[in-house]
PDB file of C-alpha atoms in Angstrom:
ATOM      1  CA  MET S 985     -23.393  81.878 -25.256  1.00 50.00           C
ATOM      2  CA  THR S 986     -21.717  85.164 -24.357  1.00 57.00           C
ATOM      3  CA  ALA S 987     -23.655  88.214 -23.174  1.00 57.00           C
ATOM      4  CA  THR S 988     -23.082  89.888 -26.554  1.00 56.00           C
ATOM      5  CA  ALA S 989     -24.347  86.828 -28.422  1.00 52.00           C
ATOM      6  CA  ARG S 990     -27.416  86.672 -26.188  1.00 56.00           C
ATOM      7  CA  ARG S 991     -28.140  90.336 -26.876  1.00 60.00           C
ATOM      8  CA  ARG S 992     -27.813  89.829 -30.642  1.00 57.00           C
ATOM      9  CA  ALA S 993     -30.053  86.767 -30.539  1.00 54.00           C
ATOM     10  CA  ARG S 994     -32.666  88.721 -28.578  1.00 59.00           C
ATOM     11  CA  ILE S 995     -32.579  91.571 -31.126  1.00 58.00           C
ATOM     12  CA  CYS S 996     -33.034  89.127 -34.011  1.00 61.00           C
ATOM     13  CA  ARG S 997     -35.775  87.161 -32.236  1.00 51.00           C
ATOM     14  CA  ASP S 998     -37.679  90.286 -31.203  1.00 55.00           C
ATOM     15  CA  ARG S 999     -37.482  91.653 -34.740  1.00 51.00           C
ATOM     16  CA  TYR S1000     -39.458  88.672 -35.993  1.00 43.00           C
ATOM     17  CA  LEU S1001     -41.834  88.149 -33.065  1.00 44.00           C
ATOM     18  CA  SER S1002     -42.772  91.836 -32.951  1.00 42.00           C
ATOM     19  CA  GLY S1003     -44.456  91.543 -36.323  1.00 39.00           C
ATOM     20  CA  PHE S1004     -41.698  92.875 -38.557  1.00 39.00           C
ATOM     21  CA  GLY S1005     -41.734  89.854 -40.862  1.00 44.00           C
ATOM     22  CA  GLY S1006     -41.113  91.132 -44.385  1.00 50.00           C
ATOM     23  CA  ASP S1007     -39.454  94.402 -43.337  1.00 77.00           C
ATOM     24  CA  LEU S1008     -36.349  93.307 -45.256  1.00 91.00           C
ATOM     25  CA  ASP S1009     -36.186  92.544 -48.939  1.00 95.00           C
ATOM     26  CA  ILE S1010     -33.204  90.167 -48.663  1.00 97.00           C
ATOM     27  CA  THR S1011     -31.112  88.450 -46.018  1.00 98.00           C
ATOM     28  CA  VAL S1012     -27.726  87.186 -47.239  1.00 98.00           C
ATOM     29  CA  VAL S1013     -26.054  84.260 -45.474  1.00 98.00           C
ATOM     30  CA  GLY S1014     -22.345  84.143 -46.323  1.00 97.00           C
ATOM     31  CA  HIS S1015     -18.725  85.007 -45.680  1.00 96.00           C
ATOM     32  CA  ILE S1016     -17.375  88.367 -44.530  1.00 97.00           C
ATOM     33  CA  ALA S1017     -13.667  89.003 -45.121  1.00 96.00           C
ATOM     34  CA  ARG S1018     -11.001  91.624 -45.472  1.00 96.00           C
ATOM     35  CA  ASP S1019     -10.273  91.634 -49.210  1.00 93.00           C
ATOM     36  CA  VAL S1020      -6.802  92.734 -50.352  1.00 94.00           C
ATOM     37  CA  VAL S1021      -6.539  93.101 -54.134  1.00 91.00           C
ATOM     38  CA  LEU S1022      -3.142  93.437 -55.798  1.00 92.00           C
ATOM     39  CA  GLY S1023      -2.846  94.302 -59.478  1.00 90.00           C
ATOM     40  CA  ILE S1024       0.463  93.222 -61.048  1.00 90.00           C
ATOM     41  CA  ASP S1025       1.838  92.751 -64.544  1.00 91.00           C
ATOM     42  CA  ALA S1026       2.758  89.084 -64.086  1.00 92.00           C
ATOM     43  CA  VAL S1027       3.335  86.613 -61.259  1.00 91.00           C
ATOM     44  CA  PRO S1028       7.094  86.310 -60.628  1.00 91.00           C
ATOM     45  CA  GLY S1029       8.901  82.991 -60.498  1.00 90.00           C
ATOM     46  CA  PRO S1030      10.464  81.458 -57.360  1.00 93.00           C
ATOM     47  CA  ARG S1031      12.491  84.027 -55.395  1.00 91.00           C
ATOM     48  CA  GLY S1032      11.351  86.723 -57.804  1.00 90.00           C
ATOM     49  CA  SER S1033       9.511  89.944 -57.074  1.00 93.00           C
ATOM     50  CA  THR S1034       7.298  92.351 -58.952  1.00 93.00           C
ATOM     51  CA  GLU S1035       5.868  95.810 -58.490  1.00 93.00           C
ATOM     52  CA  VAL S1036       2.261  96.201 -57.405  1.00 93.00           C
ATOM     53  CA  ARG S1037       0.683  98.665 -59.829  1.00 91.00           C
ATOM     54  CA  GLU S1038      -2.705  98.827 -58.074  1.00 89.00           C
ATOM     55  CA  ARG S1039      -3.751  97.974 -54.526  1.00 93.00           C
ATOM     56  CA  ARG S1040      -7.205  97.967 -52.965  1.00 89.00           C
ATOM     57  CA  GLU S1041      -8.323  96.945 -49.452  1.00 92.00           C
ATOM     58  CA  LEU S1042     -12.042  96.285 -49.236  1.00 92.00           C
ATOM     59  CA  LEU S1043     -14.941  94.772 -47.374  1.00 95.00           C
ATOM     60  CA  GLY S1044     -15.141  91.412 -49.128  1.00 93.00           C
ATOM     61  CA  GLY S1045     -16.131  87.777 -48.998  1.00 94.00           C
ATOM     62  CA  LYS S1046     -18.953  86.390 -51.131  1.00 94.00           C
ATOM     63  CA  GLY S1047     -21.644  87.173 -48.591  1.00 96.00           C
ATOM     64  CA  ALA S1048     -20.569  90.772 -48.108  1.00 96.00           C
ATOM     65  CA  ASN S1049     -20.113  91.329 -51.852  1.00 94.00           C
ATOM     66  CA  GLN S1050     -23.626  90.081 -52.521  1.00 96.00           C
ATOM     67  CA  ALA S1051     -25.154  92.114 -49.689  1.00 97.00           C
ATOM     68  CA  VAL S1052     -23.428  95.319 -50.822  1.00 96.00           C
ATOM     69  CA  ALA S1053     -24.601  94.720 -54.398  1.00 95.00           C
ATOM     70  CA  CYS S1054     -28.183  94.224 -53.204  1.00 96.00           C
ATOM     71  CA  ALA S1055     -28.019  97.494 -51.251  1.00 96.00           C
ATOM     72  CA  GLN S1056     -26.538  99.359 -54.228  1.00 94.00           C
ATOM     73  CA  LEU S1057     -29.460  98.144 -56.335  1.00 94.00           C
ATOM     74  CA  GLY S1058     -31.930  99.611 -53.863  1.00 93.00           C
ATOM     75  CA  ALA S1059     -32.927  96.587 -51.784  1.00 95.00           C
ATOM     76  CA  SER S1060     -33.108  96.596 -47.999  1.00 96.00           C
ATOM     77  CA  VAL S1061     -30.643  93.888 -46.985  1.00 97.00           C
ATOM     78  CA  ALA S1062     -29.201  92.200 -43.907  1.00 98.00           C
ATOM     79  CA  LEU S1063     -26.001  90.151 -43.777  1.00 98.00           C
ATOM     80  CA  LEU S1064     -25.479  87.097 -41.574  1.00 98.00           C
ATOM     81  CA  GLY S1065     -21.788  86.277 -41.388  1.00 97.00           C
ATOM     82  CA  VAL S1066     -18.888  85.937 -38.981  1.00 97.00           C
ATOM     83  CA  VAL S1067     -16.017  88.231 -38.100  1.00 97.00           C
ATOM     84  CA  GLY S1068     -13.474  87.956 -35.333  1.00 96.00           C
ATOM     85  CA  ASP S1069     -13.438  90.052 -32.191  1.00 93.00           C
ATOM     86  CA  ASP S1070     -10.496  91.975 -33.639  1.00 95.00           C
ATOM     87  CA  GLU S1071     -10.042  95.497 -34.985  1.00 96.00           C
ATOM     88  CA  VAL S1072     -10.379  94.301 -38.588  1.00 96.00           C
ATOM     89  CA  GLY S1073     -13.800  92.841 -37.833  1.00 96.00           C
ATOM     90  CA  THR S1074     -14.893  96.135 -36.288  1.00 97.00           C
ATOM     91  CA  ARG S1075     -13.791  98.035 -39.394  1.00 97.00           C
ATOM     92  CA  LEU S1076     -15.531  95.650 -41.781  1.00 97.00           C
ATOM     93  CA  LEU S1077     -18.843  95.856 -39.928  1.00 98.00           C
ATOM     94  CA  ALA S1078     -18.580  99.643 -39.894  1.00 97.00           C
ATOM     95  CA  GLN S1079     -18.013  99.606 -43.663  1.00 96.00           C
ATOM     96  CA  ALA S1080     -21.022  97.332 -44.149  1.00 97.00           C
ATOM     97  CA  ARG S1081     -23.198  99.752 -42.191  1.00 97.00           C
ATOM     98  CA  ALA S1082     -21.843 102.620 -44.308  1.00 96.00           C
ATOM     99  CA  ASP S1083     -22.891 100.572 -47.351  1.00 96.00           C
ATOM    100  CA  ARG S1084     -26.471 100.411 -45.968  1.00 96.00           C
ATOM    101  CA  VAL S1085     -26.206  96.751 -45.010  1.00 97.00           C
ATOM    102  CA  ASP S1086     -27.844  95.668 -41.737  1.00 97.00           C
ATOM    103  CA  VAL S1087     -25.270  93.725 -39.699  1.00 97.00           C
ATOM    104  CA  ALA S1088     -27.077  93.809 -36.355  1.00 95.00           C
ATOM    105  CA  CYS S1089     -27.076  90.002 -36.260  1.00 93.00           C
ATOM    106  CA  ALA S1090     -23.585  89.415 -37.661  1.00 96.00           C
ATOM    107  CA  VAL S1091     -21.533  87.192 -35.351  1.00 97.00           C
ATOM    108  CA  ARG S1092     -18.443  88.461 -33.508  1.00 96.00           C
ATOM    109  CA  ARG S1093     -16.576  85.206 -32.804  1.00 96.00           C
ATOM    110  CA  PRO S1094     -14.533  85.425 -29.572  1.00 94.00           C
ATOM    111  CA  GLY S1095     -10.905  84.460 -30.097  1.00 92.00           C
ATOM    112  CA  ALA S1096     -11.258  84.231 -33.879  1.00 94.00           C
ATOM    113  CA  ARG S1097      -9.461  86.379 -36.413  1.00 94.00           C
ATOM    114  CA  THR S1098     -11.428  87.943 -39.209  1.00 97.00           C
ATOM    115  CA  ALA S1099     -11.155  86.169 -42.557  1.00 96.00           C
ATOM    116  CA  LEU S1100      -8.654  87.406 -45.136  1.00 96.00           C
ATOM    117  CA  ILE S1101      -8.701  86.998 -48.928  1.00 95.00           C
ATOM    118  CA  VAL S1102      -5.754  88.149 -51.034  1.00 94.00           C
ATOM    119  CA  ASN S1103      -6.590  88.412 -54.735  1.00 91.00           C
ATOM    120  CA  VAL S1104      -3.578  88.765 -57.051  1.00 92.00           C
ATOM    121  CA  VAL S1105      -4.636  89.855 -60.538  1.00 88.00           C
ATOM    122  CA  GLU S1106      -2.320  89.849 -63.561  1.00 88.00           C
ATOM    123  CA  ALA S1107      -2.568  92.405 -66.361  1.00 87.00           C
ATOM    124  CA  GLY S1108      -4.476  89.962 -68.575  1.00 79.00           C
ATOM    125  CA  GLY S1109      -7.144  89.382 -65.925  1.00 80.00           C
ATOM    126  CA  ASP S1110      -5.920  86.015 -64.605  1.00 84.00           C
ATOM    127  CA  TRP S1111      -6.242  85.870 -60.830  1.00 85.00           C
ATOM    128  CA  ARG S1112      -5.072  83.815 -57.882  1.00 90.00           C
ATOM    129  CA  TYR S1113      -6.770  83.652 -54.488  1.00 88.00           C
ATOM    130  CA  PHE S1114      -5.050  83.191 -51.155  1.00 94.00           C
ATOM    131  CA  GLU S1115      -7.723  82.572 -48.527  1.00 94.00           C
ATOM    132  CA  ASP S1116      -7.660  82.418 -44.740  1.00 94.00           C
ATOM    133  CA  LEU S1117     -11.258  81.589 -43.856  1.00 93.00           C
ATOM    134  CA  ALA S1118     -10.615  79.694 -40.629  1.00 89.00           C
ATOM    135  CA  GLY S1119     -13.338  80.603 -38.161  1.00 88.00           C
ATOM    136  CA  ALA S1120     -15.408  82.449 -40.785  1.00 93.00           C
ATOM    137  CA  ASP S1121     -18.242  79.900 -41.047  1.00 95.00           C
ATOM    138  CA  LEU S1122     -21.656  80.222 -39.440  1.00 97.00           C
ATOM    139  CA  THR S1123     -22.826  77.390 -37.218  1.00 96.00           C
ATOM    140  CA  ALA S1124     -26.333  75.978 -36.956  1.00 96.00           C
ATOM    141  CA  ALA S1125     -26.634  77.774 -33.619  1.00 96.00           C
ATOM    142  CA  ASP S1126     -25.668  81.075 -35.258  1.00 96.00           C
ATOM    143  CA  ILE S1127     -28.466  80.602 -37.790  1.00 96.00           C
ATOM    144  CA  GLU S1128     -31.007  79.773 -35.096  1.00 95.00           C
ATOM    145  CA  ASN S1129     -29.958  82.841 -33.094  1.00 95.00           C
ATOM    146  CA  ALA S1130     -30.510  84.988 -36.192  1.00 95.00           C
ATOM    147  CA  ARG S1131     -33.902  83.451 -36.989  1.00 94.00           C
ATOM    148  CA  GLY S1132     -35.612  86.829 -36.677  1.00 93.00           C
ATOM    149  CA  THR S1133     -33.479  88.504 -39.336  1.00 94.00           C
ATOM    150  CA  LEU S1134     -33.586  85.432 -41.567  1.00 94.00           C
ATOM    151  CA  LEU S1135     -37.367  85.296 -41.550  1.00 93.00           C
ATOM    152  CA  ALA S1136     -37.906  89.058 -41.683  1.00 95.00           C
ATOM    153  CA  ALA S1137     -36.805  88.981 -45.328  1.00 96.00           C
ATOM    154  CA  THR S1138     -38.821  88.250 -48.437  1.00 95.00           C
ATOM    155  CA  SER S1139     -35.848  86.410 -49.994  1.00 96.00           C
ATOM    156  CA  VAL S1140     -32.965  84.567 -48.336  1.00 98.00           C
ATOM    157  CA  LEU S1141     -29.743  84.274 -50.352  1.00 98.00           C
ATOM    158  CA  VAL S1142     -27.551  81.441 -49.068  1.00 98.00           C
ATOM    159  CA  GLN S1143     -23.878  80.946 -49.939  1.00 96.00           C
ATOM    160  CA  LEU S1144     -23.413  77.172 -50.138  1.00 96.00           C
ATOM    161  CA  GLN S1145     -19.790  77.289 -48.939  1.00 93.00           C
ATOM    162  CA  GLN S1146     -21.335  77.741 -45.489  1.00 93.00           C
ATOM    163  CA  PRO S1147     -21.605  74.434 -43.557  1.00 92.00           C
ATOM    164  CA  ALA S1148     -24.891  75.607 -42.038  1.00 95.00           C
ATOM    165  CA  ALA S1149     -26.424  76.358 -45.442  1.00 96.00           C
ATOM    166  CA  ARG S1150     -29.013  73.576 -45.119  1.00 97.00           C
ATOM    167  CA  VAL S1151     -30.217  74.949 -41.785  1.00 97.00           C
ATOM    168  CA  ALA S1152     -30.692  78.436 -43.229  1.00 97.00           C
ATOM    169  CA  ALA S1153     -32.353  77.218 -46.432  1.00 98.00           C
ATOM    170  CA  THR S1154     -34.778  74.798 -44.823  1.00 97.00           C
ATOM    171  CA  LEU S1155     -35.741  77.284 -42.106  1.00 97.00           C
ATOM    172  CA  ALA S1156     -36.457  79.976 -44.686  1.00 97.00           C
ATOM    173  CA  HIS S1157     -38.314  77.569 -46.977  1.00 97.00           C
ATOM    174  CA  ALA S1158     -40.538  76.325 -44.138  1.00 97.00           C
ATOM    175  CA  ALA S1159     -41.486  79.942 -43.414  1.00 96.00           C
ATOM    176  CA  GLY S1160     -42.451  80.570 -47.035  1.00 96.00           C
ATOM    177  CA  ARG S1161     -39.521  82.778 -47.953  1.00 96.00           C
ATOM    178  CA  ARG S1162     -37.927  82.751 -51.408  1.00 96.00           C
ATOM    179  CA  VAL S1163     -34.688  80.722 -51.117  1.00 97.00           C
ATOM    180  CA  VAL S1164     -31.807  81.513 -53.475  1.00 98.00           C
ATOM    181  CA  LEU S1165     -28.831  79.138 -53.370  1.00 98.00           C
ATOM    182  CA  ASP S1166     -25.405  80.114 -54.699  1.00 97.00           C
ATOM    183  CA  GLY S1167     -22.756  77.469 -55.356  1.00 97.00           C
ATOM    184  CA  VAL S1168     -22.502  73.696 -55.017  1.00 97.00           C
ATOM    185  CA  PRO S1169     -24.845  71.807 -52.659  1.00 97.00           C
ATOM    186  CA  PRO S1170     -22.806  69.359 -50.524  1.00 95.00           C
ATOM    187  CA  ALA S1171     -23.586  65.781 -51.512  1.00 94.00           C
ATOM    188  CA  ASP S1172     -25.058  64.857 -48.121  1.00 95.00           C
ATOM    189  CA  ASP S1173     -27.401  67.863 -48.150  1.00 96.00           C
ATOM    190  CA  ARG S1174     -28.132  68.050 -51.866  1.00 96.00           C
ATOM    191  CA  ALA S1175     -31.672  66.669 -51.808  1.00 96.00           C
ATOM    192  CA  ASP S1176     -32.782  68.824 -48.871  1.00 97.00           C
ATOM    193  CA  LEU S1177     -31.180  71.978 -50.281  1.00 97.00           C
ATOM    194  CA  LEU S1178     -32.591  71.622 -53.777  1.00 98.00           C
ATOM    195  CA  ALA S1179     -36.019  70.759 -52.396  1.00 97.00           C
ATOM    196  CA  ALA S1180     -35.920  73.986 -50.358  1.00 97.00           C
ATOM    197  CA  ALA S1181     -34.623  76.149 -53.215  1.00 98.00           C
ATOM    198  CA  ASP S1182     -36.607  78.479 -55.419  1.00 97.00           C
ATOM    199  CA  VAL S1183     -33.466  79.559 -57.295  1.00 97.00           C
ATOM    200  CA  LEU S1184     -30.086  77.890 -57.851  1.00 98.00           C
ATOM    201  CA  ARG S1185     -27.139  79.812 -59.296  1.00 98.00           C
ATOM    202  CA  ALA S1186     -23.761  78.225 -60.147  1.00 97.00           C
ATOM    203  CA  ASP S1187     -20.887  79.189 -62.422  1.00 95.00           C
ATOM    204  CA  ALA S1188     -19.638  76.811 -65.106  1.00 95.00           C
ATOM    205  CA  HIS S1189     -17.159  75.035 -62.820  1.00 95.00           C
ATOM    206  CA  GLU S1190     -19.676  74.705 -59.978  1.00 96.00           C
ATOM    207  CA  GLY S1191     -22.383  73.594 -62.390  1.00 96.00           C
ATOM    208  CA  GLY S1192     -20.110  70.839 -63.653  1.00 96.00           C
ATOM    209  CA  LEU S1193     -19.562  69.624 -60.099  1.00 97.00           C
ATOM    210  CA  ILE S1194     -23.314  69.602 -59.442  1.00 97.00           C
ATOM    211  CA  THR S1195     -24.364  67.866 -62.655  1.00 95.00           C
ATOM    212  CA  GLY S1196     -21.317  65.857 -63.723  1.00 95.00           C
ATOM    213  CA  VAL S1197     -21.558  67.565 -67.129  1.00 95.00           C
ATOM    214  CA  GLU S1198     -18.916  69.852 -68.632  1.00 96.00           C
ATOM    215  CA  LEU S1199     -20.760  73.116 -69.238  1.00 97.00           C
ATOM    216  CA  THR S1200     -18.826  74.192 -72.317  1.00 96.00           C
ATOM    217  CA  THR S1201     -21.787  74.726 -74.641  1.00 97.00           C
ATOM    218  CA  VAL S1202     -25.151  76.430 -74.377  1.00 97.00           C
ATOM    219  CA  GLU S1203     -26.853  73.126 -75.152  1.00 97.00           C
ATOM    220  CA  ALA S1204     -25.041  71.315 -72.325  1.00 97.00           C
ATOM    221  CA  ALA S1205     -25.827  74.046 -69.798  1.00 97.00           C
ATOM    222  CA  THR S1206     -29.468  74.240 -70.874  1.00 97.00           C
ATOM    223  CA  GLY S1207     -29.900  70.475 -70.534  1.00 97.00           C
ATOM    224  CA  ALA S1208     -28.205  70.498 -67.135  1.00 97.00           C
ATOM    225  CA  ALA S1209     -30.417  73.346 -65.941  1.00 97.00           C
ATOM    226  CA  ARG S1210     -33.551  71.492 -67.014  1.00 97.00           C
ATOM    227  CA  GLU S1211     -32.437  68.412 -65.073  1.00 97.00           C
ATOM    228  CA  LEU S1212     -31.893  70.532 -61.957  1.00 98.00           C
ATOM    229  CA  LEU S1213     -35.368  72.058 -62.280  1.00 98.00           C
ATOM    230  CA  ARG S1214     -36.726  68.563 -61.678  1.00 97.00           C
ATOM    231  CA  GLU S1215     -35.021  68.475 -58.265  1.00 97.00           C
ATOM    232  CA  GLY S1216     -36.864  71.438 -56.787  1.00 97.00           C
ATOM    233  CA  PRO S1217     -35.835  74.930 -57.949  1.00 97.00           C
ATOM    234  CA  SER S1218     -38.181  76.908 -60.167  1.00 96.00           C
ATOM    235  CA  LEU S1219     -35.286  78.908 -61.661  1.00 97.00           C
ATOM    236  CA  VAL S1220     -31.762  77.683 -62.451  1.00 98.00           C
ATOM    237  CA  ALA S1221     -28.895  79.877 -63.660  1.00 97.00           C
ATOM    238  CA  LEU S1222     -25.727  78.124 -64.870  1.00 97.00           C
ATOM    239  CA  GLY S1223     -22.559  79.510 -66.356  1.00 96.00           C
ATOM    240  CA  VAL S1224     -21.327  78.395 -69.763  1.00 96.00           C
ATOM    241  CA  ASP S1225     -17.536  78.238 -69.693  1.00 92.00           C
ATOM    242  CA  GLY S1226     -16.103  81.274 -71.467  1.00 88.00           C
ATOM    243  CA  GLU S1227     -19.419  82.050 -73.174  1.00 93.00           C
ATOM    244  CA  GLY S1228     -22.039  83.447 -70.792  1.00 94.00           C
ATOM    245  CA  ASP S1229     -24.972  82.237 -68.686  1.00 96.00           C
ATOM    246  CA  VAL S1230     -28.077  80.141 -69.219  1.00 97.00           C
ATOM    247  CA  VAL S1231     -31.200  80.772 -67.135  1.00 97.00           C
ATOM    248  CA  ALA S1232     -34.010  78.222 -67.325  1.00 97.00           C
ATOM    249  CA  TRP S1233     -37.495  77.994 -65.813  1.00 96.00           C
ATOM    250  CA  SER S1234     -40.498  75.734 -66.346  1.00 93.00           C
ATOM    251  CA  ASP S1235     -41.672  77.176 -69.647  1.00 92.00           C
ATOM    252  CA  GLY S1236     -38.711  79.169 -70.885  1.00 95.00           C
ATOM    253  CA  GLU S1237     -34.992  79.769 -71.047  1.00 96.00           C
ATOM    254  CA  VAL S1238     -32.542  82.435 -72.143  1.00 97.00           C
ATOM    255  CA  PHE S1239     -28.849  82.505 -72.988  1.00 97.00           C
ATOM    256  CA  LEU S1240     -26.936  85.648 -72.037  1.00 95.00           C
ATOM    257  CA  PRO S1241     -23.570  85.859 -73.813  1.00 94.00           C
ATOM    258  CA  PHE S1242     -20.657  87.773 -72.312  1.00 89.00           C
ATOM    259  CA  SER S1243     -20.475  91.267 -73.760  1.00 80.00           C
ATOM    260  CA  GLY S1244     -16.971  90.983 -75.203  1.00 73.00           C
ATOM    261  CA  ASP S1245     -15.902  94.230 -73.499  1.00 72.00           C
ATOM    262  CA  PRO S1246     -12.389  94.362 -71.970  1.00 74.00           C
ATOM    263  CA  VAL S1247     -12.170  92.505 -68.637  1.00 75.00           C
ATOM    264  CA  ALA S1248      -9.971  93.707 -65.773  1.00 75.00           C
ATOM    265  CA  ASP S1249     -10.932  91.033 -63.223  1.00 72.00           C
ATOM    266  CA  THR S1250     -13.688  88.411 -63.228  1.00 77.00           C
ATOM    267  CA  THR S1251     -13.660  88.273 -59.426  1.00 77.00           C
ATOM    268  CA  GLY S1252     -17.075  89.155 -58.091  1.00 79.00           C
ATOM    269  CA  ALA S1253     -18.939  88.762 -61.381  1.00 88.00           C
ATOM    270  CA  GLY S1254     -20.885  85.788 -60.047  1.00 90.00           C
ATOM    271  CA  ASP S1255     -21.706  87.630 -56.823  1.00 92.00           C
ATOM    272  CA  ALA S1256     -23.023  90.618 -58.774  1.00 93.00           C
ATOM    273  CA  PHE S1257     -25.052  88.304 -61.031  1.00 94.00           C
ATOM    274  CA  THR S1258     -26.619  86.484 -58.089  1.00 96.00           C
ATOM    275  CA  ALA S1259     -27.361  89.696 -56.191  1.00 95.00           C
ATOM    276  CA  ALA S1260     -28.981  91.460 -59.150  1.00 94.00           C
ATOM    277  CA  PHE S1261     -30.978  88.328 -60.001  1.00 95.00           C
ATOM    278  CA  THR S1262     -32.263  88.141 -56.423  1.00 96.00           C
ATOM    279  CA  VAL S1263     -33.080  91.848 -56.201  1.00 95.00           C
ATOM    280  CA  THR S1264     -34.995  91.793 -59.470  1.00 94.00           C
ATOM    281  CA  LEU S1265     -36.978  88.711 -58.465  1.00 93.00           C
ATOM    282  CA  THR S1266     -37.707  90.176 -55.035  1.00 92.00           C
ATOM    283  CA  VAL S1267     -38.408  93.815 -55.811  1.00 87.00           C
ATOM    284  CA  THR S1268     -39.120  94.284 -59.517  1.00 75.00           C
ATOM    285  CA  LEU S1269     -40.979  91.118 -60.492  1.00 68.00           C
ATOM    286  CA  THR S1270     -43.478  91.553 -57.672  1.00 61.00           C
ATOM    287  CA  ARG S1271     -44.768  94.456 -59.787  1.00 59.00           C
ATOM    288  CA  GLY S1272     -44.869  92.363 -62.951  1.00 58.00           C
ATOM    289  CA  GLY S1273     -42.152  91.110 -65.266  1.00 67.00           C
ATOM    290  CA  SER S1274     -40.501  87.890 -66.323  1.00 85.00           C
ATOM    291  CA  PRO S1275     -37.597  85.645 -65.336  1.00 91.00           C
ATOM    292  CA  GLU S1276     -35.869  86.837 -68.505  1.00 92.00           C
ATOM    293  CA  GLU S1277     -35.952  90.398 -67.153  1.00 91.00           C
ATOM    294  CA  ALA S1278     -34.220  89.205 -63.971  1.00 92.00           C
ATOM    295  CA  ALA S1279     -31.671  87.269 -66.022  1.00 94.00           C
ATOM    296  CA  ARG S1280     -30.784  90.273 -68.162  1.00 93.00           C
ATOM    297  CA  ALA S1281     -30.432  92.521 -65.104  1.00 92.00           C
ATOM    298  CA  ALA S1282     -28.113  89.927 -63.566  1.00 93.00           C
ATOM    299  CA  ALA S1283     -25.945  89.698 -66.668  1.00 93.00           C
ATOM    300  CA  ALA S1284     -25.662  93.485 -66.858  1.00 91.00           C
ATOM    301  CA  ALA S1285     -24.544  93.649 -63.226  1.00 91.00           C
ATOM    302  CA  ALA S1286     -21.897  90.979 -63.783  1.00 90.00           C
ATOM    303  CA  GLY S1287     -20.655  92.760 -66.906  1.00 86.00           C
ATOM    304  CA  SER S1288     -20.267  95.995 -64.978  1.00 84.00           C
ATOM    305  CA  THR S1289     -18.307  94.365 -62.162  1.00 81.00           C
ATOM    306  CA  VAL S1290     -15.573  92.785 -64.321  1.00 77.00           C
ATOM    307  CA  ARG S1291     -14.383  96.197 -65.501  1.00 79.00           C
ATOM    308  CA  ARG S1292     -12.488  96.885 -62.256  1.00 76.00           C
ATOM    309  CA  LEU S1293     -10.183  95.018 -59.887  1.00 74.00           C
ATOM    310  CA  GLY S1294     -11.655  93.220 -56.904  1.00 71.00           C
ATOM    311  CA  GLY S1295     -14.998  91.695 -56.076  1.00 71.00           C
ATOM    312  CA  ARG S1296     -16.620  94.805 -54.605  1.00 80.00           C
ATOM    313  CA  PRO S1297     -19.540  95.805 -56.837  1.00 81.00           C
ATOM    314  CA  ALA S1298     -20.278  99.309 -58.070  1.00 78.00           C
ATOM    315  CA  LEU S1299     -23.903  99.036 -59.187  1.00 83.00           C
ATOM    316  CA  GLY S1300     -26.972 101.214 -59.167  1.00 68.00           C
ATOM    317  CA  PRO S1301     -27.379 104.800 -60.328  1.00 62.00           C
TER     318      PRO S1301
END
């Protein structure tokens, strides 16, 4: 471990051992990336070209998008992710701090380049991702070194594209934290992850991969969610392809249809949904409320995000 890594681990450890458990609302475990968004009229054919009508360069990656959304909604939030030891990584961490996201325990990976996501969005809203995420994943050791920040939070939101997701989820669960999983549990870790989860969120495609059921109707998604509740989570939110979202819990369920408003880019809608759901469960429902209230707040956040290009949220007052 480098001197910098040792210092970060000490900060995170001391934060927890000094009695600050619970000083954070949410810790997000996920990717940090430079996000380049290009708005075009249509993708050209081979050897063709087209004019870029809108260009945005942002702090991105699912983890960063979710953390920024949580902060915009008023939660205190920390982000555990990886950037390279390059200038881009420095800029992204500075932007996260400007967005009121605690990145004291984010990993600066020596010799790695910071992740890049290029999102090309056509006029009709269809998008294509080009991802360079090599070196952007947290390791089990990274999670252990950040134990203090992980366990200082009331809720831990884990992006399941991270190979160390099981380590983060089981550590948080053992400490009595609320565990929110986003995405598809890897087959080898499925049982452990779902047993550790309080909340599971997946879009329609991801939900189909988890359940083996095509989530094209409300009935199919509701049935799939109820099956997943039997595996551990107390709340399950699944997308219904082209229709909306189903949220189910032990004694209730709600379907939240898409609003039908014009859509510029669906990128980031799921991140906004998951973040708002987690914030409402963590902050609002502790003062009374229902899972349906959290579900409706999540759907509103997702609906707001699709009105602009890119995955960066613009939530809150």
